[in-house]
Amino acid sequence: MPLTEEKIEEIKRLYSEGKSTREIAKALRVSFREISQVLGGGIEKQLSELAELQSEIDKKVDYLLKMMGKLRFSLFSMAYAIAKLLRTDEIVLCPFCYEWMAPVPSEDGDRFLCPKCGKTLAQL
């Protein structure tokens, strides 16, 4: 039995309000097949749009991962260059001034000094 114009309009209205096909079928007592015929591939259009959006998001994620790899390489390169400039492999955090520094041996040679605040550090 074909659908009346009133039911077709009602199906379109309910679908535009965000109702699911199951809810429309229950409310109007029509089959899923009839609903899909009335909507004319609206669901297929949405699925294809979602697939396009997903492919765009995948491209952006790939780009971000690539950039993160480049940034990681740059960060480690800079850390290596800084350590090489300081000519020490040991860079520590001073517990007094909270600055990263390369400790300097004290005059007696038993302890180390912070070059920024001048306080004596424990033996490293």
mmCIF file with all atom_site columns, N, CA and C in Angstrom, residues 76-89:
data_model
loop_
_atom_site.group_PDB
_atom_site.id
_atom_site.type_symbol
_atom_site.label_atom_id
_atom_site.label_alt_id
_atom_site.label_comp_id
_atom_site.label_asym_id
_atom_site.label_entity_id
_atom_site.label_seq_id
_atom_site.pdbx_PDB_ins_code
_atom_site.Cartn_x
_atom_site.Cartn_y
_atom_site.Cartn_z
_atom_site.occupancy
_atom_site.B_iso_or_equiv
_atom_site.pdbx_formal_charge
_atom_site.auth_seq_id
_atom_site.auth_comp_id
_atom_site.auth_asym_id
_atom_site.auth_atom_id
_atom_site.pdbx_PDB_model_num
ATOM 1  N N  . PHE A 1 76 ? 65.605 17.046 20.687 1.00 0.00 ? 76 PHE A N  1
ATOM 2  C CA . PHE A 1 76 ? 66.759 16.260 21.100 1.00 0.00 ? 76 PHE A CA 1
ATOM 3  C C  . PHE A 1 76 ? 68.047 16.812 20.502 1.00 0.00 ? 76 PHE A C  1
ATOM 4  N N  . SER A 1 77 ? 67.967 17.362 19.304 1.00 0.00 ? 77 SER A N  1
ATOM 5  C CA . SER A 1 77 ? 69.154 17.974 18.695 1.00 0.00 ? 77 SER A CA 1
ATOM 6  C C  . SER A 1 77 ? 69.599 19.189 19.500 1.00 0.00 ? 77 SER A C  1
ATOM 7  N N  . MET A 1 78 ? 68.635 20.012 19.932 1.00 0.00 ? 78 MET A N  1
ATOM 8  C CA . MET A 1 78 ? 68.982 21.191 20.730 1.00 0.00 ? 78 MET A CA 1
ATOM 9  C C  . MET A 1 78 ? 69.541 20.786 22.086 1.00 0.00 ? 78 MET A C  1
ATOM 10 N N  . ALA A 1 79 ? 68.960 19.769 22.717 1.00 0.00 ? 79 ALA A N  1
ATOM 11 C CA . ALA A 1 79 ? 69.466 19.315 24.013 1.00 0.00 ? 79 ALA A CA 1
ATOM 12 C C  . ALA A 1 79 ? 70.894 18.802 23.877 1.00 0.00 ? 79 ALA A C  1
ATOM 13 N N  . TYR A 1 80 ? 71.156 18.088 22.792 1.00 0.00 ? 80 TYR A N  1
ATOM 14 C CA . TYR A 1 80 ? 72.514 17.595 22.551 1.00 0.00 ? 80 TYR A CA 1
ATOM 15 C C  . TYR A 1 80 ? 73.475 18.761 22.337 1.00 0.00 ? 80 TYR A C  1
ATOM 16 N N  . ALA A 1 81 ? 73.034 19.754 21.569 1.00 0.00 ? 81 ALA A N  1
ATOM 17 C CA . ALA A 1 81 ? 73.887 20.911 21.298 1.00 0.00 ? 81 ALA A CA 1
ATOM 18 C C  . ALA A 1 81 ? 74.178 21.689 22.578 1.00 0.00 ? 81 ALA A C  1
ATOM 19 N N  . ILE A 1 82 ? 73.183 21.851 23.434 1.00 0.00 ? 82 ILE A N  1
ATOM 20 C CA . ILE A 1 82 ? 73.383 22.566 24.701 1.00 0.00 ? 82 ILE A CA 1
ATOM 21 C C  . ILE A 1 82 ? 74.358 21.802 25.588 1.00 0.00 ? 82 ILE A C  1
ATOM 22 N N  . ALA A 1 83 ? 74.179 20.486 25.671 1.00 0.00 ? 83 ALA A N  1
ATOM 23 C CA . ALA A 1 83 ? 75.088 19.684 26.495 1.00 0.00 ? 83 ALA A CA 1
ATOM 24 C C  . ALA A 1 83 ? 76.510 19.756 25.946 1.00 0.00 ? 83 ALA A C  1
ATOM 25 N N  . LYS A 1 84 ? 76.632 19.772 24.633 1.00 0.00 ? 84 LYS A N  1
ATOM 26 C CA . LYS A 1 84 ? 77.958 19.856 24.021 1.00 0.00 ? 84 LYS A CA 1
ATOM 27 C C  . LYS A 1 84 ? 78.578 21.231 24.265 1.00 0.00 ? 84 LYS A C  1
ATOM 28 N N  . LEU A 1 85 ? 77.751 22.282 24.213 1.00 0.00 ? 85 LEU A N  1
ATOM 29 C CA . LEU A 1 85 ? 78.265 23.624 24.484 1.00 0.00 ? 85 LEU A CA 1
ATOM 30 C C  . LEU A 1 85 ? 78.756 23.756 25.919 1.00 0.00 ? 85 LEU A C  1
ATOM 31 N N  . LEU A 1 86 ? 78.042 23.150 26.827 1.00 0.00 ? 86 LEU A N  1
ATOM 32 C CA . LEU A 1 86 ? 78.454 23.209 28.229 1.00 0.00 ? 86 LEU A CA 1
ATOM 33 C C  . LEU A 1 86 ? 79.613 22.262 28.518 1.00 0.00 ? 86 LEU A C  1
ATOM 34 N N  . ARG A 1 87 ? 79.910 21.387 27.576 1.00 0.00 ? 87 ARG A N  1
ATOM 35 C CA . ARG A 1 87 ? 80.992 20.403 27.683 1.00 0.00 ? 87 ARG A CA 1
ATOM 36 C C  . ARG A 1 87 ? 80.872 19.576 28.950 1.00 0.00 ? 87 ARG A C  1
ATOM 37 N N  . THR A 1 88 ? 79.666 19.226 29.252 1.00 0.00 ? 88 THR A N  1
ATOM 38 C CA . THR A 1 88 ? 79.423 18.336 30.376 1.00 0.00 ? 88 THR A CA 1
ATOM 39 C C  . THR A 1 88 ? 78.190 17.507 30.064 1.00 0.00 ? 88 THR A C  1
ATOM 40 N N  . ASP A 1 89 ? 78.196 16.306 30.559 1.00 0.00 ? 89 ASP A N  1
ATOM 41 C CA . ASP A 1 89 ? 77.028 15.448 30.364 1.00 0.00 ? 89 ASP A CA 1
ATOM 42 C C  . ASP A 1 89 ? 76.088 15.537 31.555 1.00 0.00 ? 89 ASP A C  1
#
